Amino acid sequence: MNKRYTVDFAGIMRLYETNYAKLLPLLPKTDTVGDECVYKVFEHEYQLRITESTRYTTVIELWQRADGELPDYLIPRLTVRLYHDARVAEVCSAQQISRLKPRYDYPNLRMHQKDEKHQVNRFLGDWLAYCLKNGISKQSVC
């Protein structure tokens, strides 16, 4: 018997809230489209760029800079929408997935996991925790 995946709404909202709190101090000082920061953790560099800014939301792109070491499809790249009124951050797209659904039937044509959206948001949380724990240092002026 194959049990259908159900979204843990309370759990994913907690994840969105903690991701928002982790992202907030990393944002550029102004909320202007095109503003960006580059951070270094150990030998890795991470870039964050504001791509959309409205009264209640900000959309950012976050990726690991690779300088030609890796093909583009292996470089972690996320688009995240921050909802300032609700104080949550949600991953909108990741790698080649342009729109994440809360739940996927499995198996499916693209072989997404049943809880792909939750996993990608958890990855963001783990990635931010790694960066913050290991002493992020600014490489460029934000």
PDB file of C-alpha atoms in Angstrom:
ATOM      1  CA  MET A   1       0.000   0.000   0.000  1.00  0.00           C
ATOM      2  CA  ASN A   2       1.474   3.363  -1.074  1.00  0.00           C
ATOM      3  CA  LYS A   3       0.663   6.099   1.424  1.00  0.00           C
ATOM      4  CA  ARG A   4       0.115   9.502  -0.210  1.00  0.00           C
ATOM      5  CA  TYR A   5       2.403  12.280   1.030  1.00  0.00           C
ATOM      6  CA  THR A   6       0.652  15.063   2.938  1.00  0.00           C
ATOM      7  CA  VAL A   7       2.206  18.461   3.480  1.00  0.00           C
ATOM      8  CA  ASP A   8       3.127  19.242   7.099  1.00  0.00           C
ATOM      9  CA  PHE A   9       1.888  22.840   6.989  1.00  0.00           C
ATOM     10  CA  ALA A  10       3.068  23.788  10.496  1.00  0.00           C
ATOM     11  CA  GLY A  11       6.484  22.239   9.854  1.00  0.00           C
ATOM     12  CA  ILE A  12       7.047  23.984   6.540  1.00  0.00           C
ATOM     13  CA  MET A  13       5.926  27.334   7.982  1.00  0.00           C
ATOM     14  CA  ARG A  14       8.476  26.948  10.807  1.00  0.00           C
ATOM     15  CA  LEU A  15      11.110  26.246   8.165  1.00  0.00           C
ATOM     16  CA  TYR A  16      10.082  29.335   6.163  1.00  0.00           C
ATOM     17  CA  GLU A  17      10.281  31.468   9.332  1.00  0.00           C
ATOM     18  CA  THR A  18      13.749  30.242  10.310  1.00  0.00           C
ATOM     19  CA  ASN A  19      15.011  30.685   6.739  1.00  0.00           C
ATOM     20  CA  TYR A  20      13.722  34.267   6.772  1.00  0.00           C
ATOM     21  CA  ALA A  21      15.542  34.976  10.047  1.00  0.00           C
ATOM     22  CA  LYS A  22      18.775  33.487   8.652  1.00  0.00           C
ATOM     23  CA  LEU A  23      18.533  35.420   5.366  1.00  0.00           C
ATOM     24  CA  LEU A  24      17.663  38.831   6.778  1.00  0.00           C
ATOM     25  CA  PRO A  25      21.158  39.736   8.041  1.00  0.00           C
ATOM     26  CA  LEU A  26      22.697  38.650   4.722  1.00  0.00           C
ATOM     27  CA  LEU A  27      20.616  40.965   2.542  1.00  0.00           C
ATOM     28  CA  PRO A  28      22.197  44.093   1.040  1.00  0.00           C
ATOM     29  CA  LYS A  29      21.654  47.278   3.029  1.00  0.00           C
ATOM     30  CA  THR A  30      19.163  48.649   0.484  1.00  0.00           C
ATOM     31  CA  ASP A  31      16.300  46.797  -1.159  1.00  0.00           C
ATOM     32  CA  THR A  32      17.096  47.926  -4.716  1.00  0.00           C
ATOM     33  CA  VAL A  33      16.884  45.535  -7.673  1.00  0.00           C
ATOM     34  CA  GLY A  34      20.397  44.601  -8.748  1.00  0.00           C
ATOM     35  CA  ASP A  35      21.989  45.090  -5.316  1.00  0.00           C
ATOM     36  CA  GLU A  36      24.181  42.160  -4.396  1.00  0.00           C
ATOM     37  CA  CYS A  37      26.628  40.830  -1.844  1.00  0.00           C
ATOM     38  CA  VAL A  38      29.361  38.231  -2.097  1.00  0.00           C
ATOM     39  CA  TYR A  39      30.281  36.212   0.969  1.00  0.00           C
ATOM     40  CA  LYS A  40      33.108  33.781   1.599  1.00  0.00           C
ATOM     41  CA  VAL A  41      32.939  30.690   3.789  1.00  0.00           C
ATOM     42  CA  PHE A  42      36.220  28.796   3.847  1.00  0.00           C
ATOM     43  CA  GLU A  43      37.248  28.564   0.170  1.00  0.00           C
ATOM     44  CA  HIS A  44      33.714  28.914  -1.233  1.00  0.00           C
ATOM     45  CA  GLU A  45      32.076  32.138  -2.366  1.00  0.00           C
ATOM     46  CA  TYR A  46      28.327  32.723  -2.305  1.00  0.00           C
ATOM     47  CA  GLN A  47      26.536  35.491  -4.147  1.00  0.00           C
ATOM     48  CA  LEU A  48      23.169  36.984  -3.281  1.00  0.00           C
ATOM     49  CA  ARG A  49      21.366  39.364  -5.665  1.00  0.00           C
ATOM     50  CA  ILE A  50      18.037  41.178  -5.332  1.00  0.00           C
ATOM     51  CA  THR A  51      15.993  40.525  -8.488  1.00  0.00           C
ATOM     52  CA  GLU A  52      12.611  41.962  -7.452  1.00  0.00           C
ATOM     53  CA  SER A  53      11.524  44.350  -4.749  1.00  0.00           C
ATOM     54  CA  THR A  54       8.020  45.409  -3.805  1.00  0.00           C
ATOM     55  CA  ARG A  55       6.480  46.894  -0.686  1.00  0.00           C
ATOM     56  CA  TYR A  56       5.905  43.531   1.020  1.00  0.00           C
ATOM     57  CA  THR A  57       8.219  41.122  -0.791  1.00  0.00           C
ATOM     58  CA  THR A  58      11.786  40.770  -1.999  1.00  0.00           C
ATOM     59  CA  VAL A  59      12.996  38.134  -4.440  1.00  0.00           C
ATOM     60  CA  ILE A  60      16.630  37.120  -4.303  1.00  0.00           C
ATOM     61  CA  GLU A  61      18.876  34.757  -6.203  1.00  0.00           C
ATOM     62  CA  LEU A  62      21.447  32.894  -4.145  1.00  0.00           C
ATOM     63  CA  TRP A  63      24.175  30.759  -5.659  1.00  0.00           C
ATOM     64  CA  GLN A  64      27.642  29.377  -5.134  1.00  0.00           C
ATOM     65  CA  ARG A  65      30.265  30.965  -7.356  1.00  0.00           C
ATOM     66  CA  ALA A  66      32.348  28.358  -9.126  1.00  0.00           C
ATOM     67  CA  ASP A  67      34.691  30.218 -11.534  1.00  0.00           C
ATOM     68  CA  GLY A  68      34.404  27.540 -14.209  1.00  0.00           C
ATOM     69  CA  GLU A  69      35.263  24.648 -11.887  1.00  0.00           C
ATOM     70  CA  LEU A  70      31.838  23.014 -12.222  1.00  0.00           C
ATOM     71  CA  PRO A  71      29.231  22.845 -14.965  1.00  0.00           C
ATOM     72  CA  ASP A  72      26.296  25.231 -14.360  1.00  0.00           C
ATOM     73  CA  TYR A  73      23.840  22.438 -13.586  1.00  0.00           C
ATOM     74  CA  LEU A  74      25.911  21.367 -10.562  1.00  0.00           C
ATOM     75  CA  ILE A  75      26.194  24.841  -9.041  1.00  0.00           C
ATOM     76  CA  PRO A  76      23.659  25.351  -6.231  1.00  0.00           C
ATOM     77  CA  ARG A  77      21.300  28.150  -7.316  1.00  0.00           C
ATOM     78  CA  LEU A  78      18.066  29.136  -5.591  1.00  0.00           C
ATOM     79  CA  THR A  79      15.462  31.843  -6.116  1.00  0.00           C
ATOM     80  CA  VAL A  80      13.849  32.819  -2.826  1.00  0.00           C
ATOM     81  CA  ARG A  81      10.877  35.096  -2.128  1.00  0.00           C
ATOM     82  CA  LEU A  82      10.876  36.872   1.234  1.00  0.00           C
ATOM     83  CA  TYR A  83       7.462  37.950   2.536  1.00  0.00           C
ATOM     84  CA  HIS A  84       8.250  40.770   4.951  1.00  0.00           C
ATOM     85  CA  ASP A  85       4.751  41.122   6.407  1.00  0.00           C
ATOM     86  CA  ALA A  86       4.585  37.402   7.312  1.00  0.00           C
ATOM     87  CA  ARG A  87       8.360  37.178   8.005  1.00  0.00           C
ATOM     88  CA  VAL A  88       8.819  34.017   5.922  1.00  0.00           C
ATOM     89  CA  ALA A  89      11.122  33.024   3.042  1.00  0.00           C
ATOM     90  CA  GLU A  90      10.109  30.431   0.460  1.00  0.00           C
ATOM     91  CA  VAL A  91      12.233  28.861  -2.279  1.00  0.00           C
ATOM     92  CA  CYS A  92      10.495  29.575  -5.602  1.00  0.00           C
ATOM     93  CA  SER A  93      12.911  27.764  -7.903  1.00  0.00           C
ATOM     94  CA  ALA A  94      15.980  25.602  -7.586  1.00  0.00           C
ATOM     95  CA  GLN A  95      18.423  24.466 -10.254  1.00  0.00           C
ATOM     96  CA  GLN A  96      16.311  23.585 -13.296  1.00  0.00           C
ATOM     97  CA  ILE A  97      12.990  23.436 -11.396  1.00  0.00           C
ATOM     98  CA  SER A  98      11.235  26.701 -12.158  1.00  0.00           C
ATOM     99  CA  ARG A  99       8.084  26.242 -10.096  1.00  0.00           C
ATOM    100  CA  LEU A 100       7.936  23.946  -7.098  1.00  0.00           C
ATOM    101  CA  LYS A 101       4.661  22.262  -6.197  1.00  0.00           C
ATOM    102  CA  PRO A 102       3.880  21.475  -2.545  1.00  0.00           C
ATOM    103  CA  ARG A 103       3.404  17.804  -3.433  1.00  0.00           C
ATOM    104  CA  TYR A 104       4.222  15.500  -6.348  1.00  0.00           C
ATOM    105  CA  ASP A 105       2.764  12.141  -7.217  1.00  0.00           C
ATOM    106  CA  TYR A 106       5.483   9.547  -7.423  1.00  0.00           C
ATOM    107  CA  PRO A 107       6.744   8.349  -9.785  1.00  0.00           C
ATOM    108  CA  ASN A 108       6.441  11.338 -12.115  1.00  0.00           C
ATOM    109  CA  LEU A 109       7.999  12.320 -15.450  1.00  0.00           C
ATOM    110  CA  ARG A 110      10.697  14.542 -13.941  1.00  0.00           C
ATOM    111  CA  MET A 111      11.313  12.185 -11.021  1.00  0.00           C
ATOM    112  CA  HIS A 112      10.717  14.856  -8.373  1.00  0.00           C
ATOM    113  CA  GLN A 113      10.446  13.549  -4.846  1.00  0.00           C
ATOM    114  CA  LYS A 114       7.003  13.578  -3.226  1.00  0.00           C
ATOM    115  CA  ASP A 115       8.173  16.352  -0.883  1.00  0.00           C
ATOM    116  CA  GLU A 116      10.548  18.155  -3.291  1.00  0.00           C
ATOM    117  CA  LYS A 117       9.491  21.643  -2.144  1.00  0.00           C
ATOM    118  CA  HIS A 118      10.086  20.798   1.510  1.00  0.00           C
ATOM    119  CA  GLN A 119      13.481  19.270   0.687  1.00  0.00           C
ATOM    120  CA  VAL A 120      14.620  22.327  -1.281  1.00  0.00           C
ATOM    121  CA  ASN A 121      13.564  24.690   1.521  1.00  0.00           C
ATOM    122  CA  ARG A 122      15.347  22.459   4.023  1.00  0.00           C
ATOM    123  CA  PHE A 123      18.456  22.592   1.811  1.00  0.00           C
ATOM    124  CA  LEU A 124      18.291  26.407   1.958  1.00  0.00           C
ATOM    125  CA  GLY A 125      18.076  26.255   5.758  1.00  0.00           C
ATOM    126  CA  ASP A 126      21.022  23.856   5.974  1.00  0.00           C
ATOM    127  CA  TRP A 127      23.049  25.959   3.528  1.00  0.00           C
ATOM    128  CA  LEU A 128      22.402  29.161   5.487  1.00  0.00           C
ATOM    129  CA  ALA A 129      23.174  27.430   8.802  1.00  0.00           C
ATOM    130  CA  TYR A 130      26.485  26.208   7.331  1.00  0.00           C
ATOM    131  CA  CYS A 131      27.369  29.710   6.137  1.00  0.00           C
ATOM    132  CA  LEU A 132      26.438  31.407   9.403  1.00  0.00           C
ATOM    133  CA  LYS A 133      28.107  28.748  11.582  1.00  0.00           C
ATOM    134  CA  ASN A 134      31.380  28.795   9.696  1.00  0.00           C
ATOM    135  CA  GLY A 135      32.033  32.494   9.846  1.00  0.00           C
ATOM    136  CA  ILE A 136      30.695  34.217   6.810  1.00  0.00           C
ATOM    137  CA  SER A 137      32.861  37.133   5.794  1.00  0.00           C
ATOM    138  CA  LYS A 138      31.978  39.833   3.307  1.00  0.00           C
ATOM    139  CA  GLN A 139      34.114  39.924   0.189  1.00  0.00           C
ATOM    140  CA  SER A 140      32.459  42.959  -1.360  1.00  0.00           C
ATOM    141  CA  VAL A 141      30.646  46.007  -0.126  1.00  0.00           C
ATOM    142  CA  CYS A 142      26.906  45.503   0.069  1.00  0.00           C
TER     143      CYS A 142
END
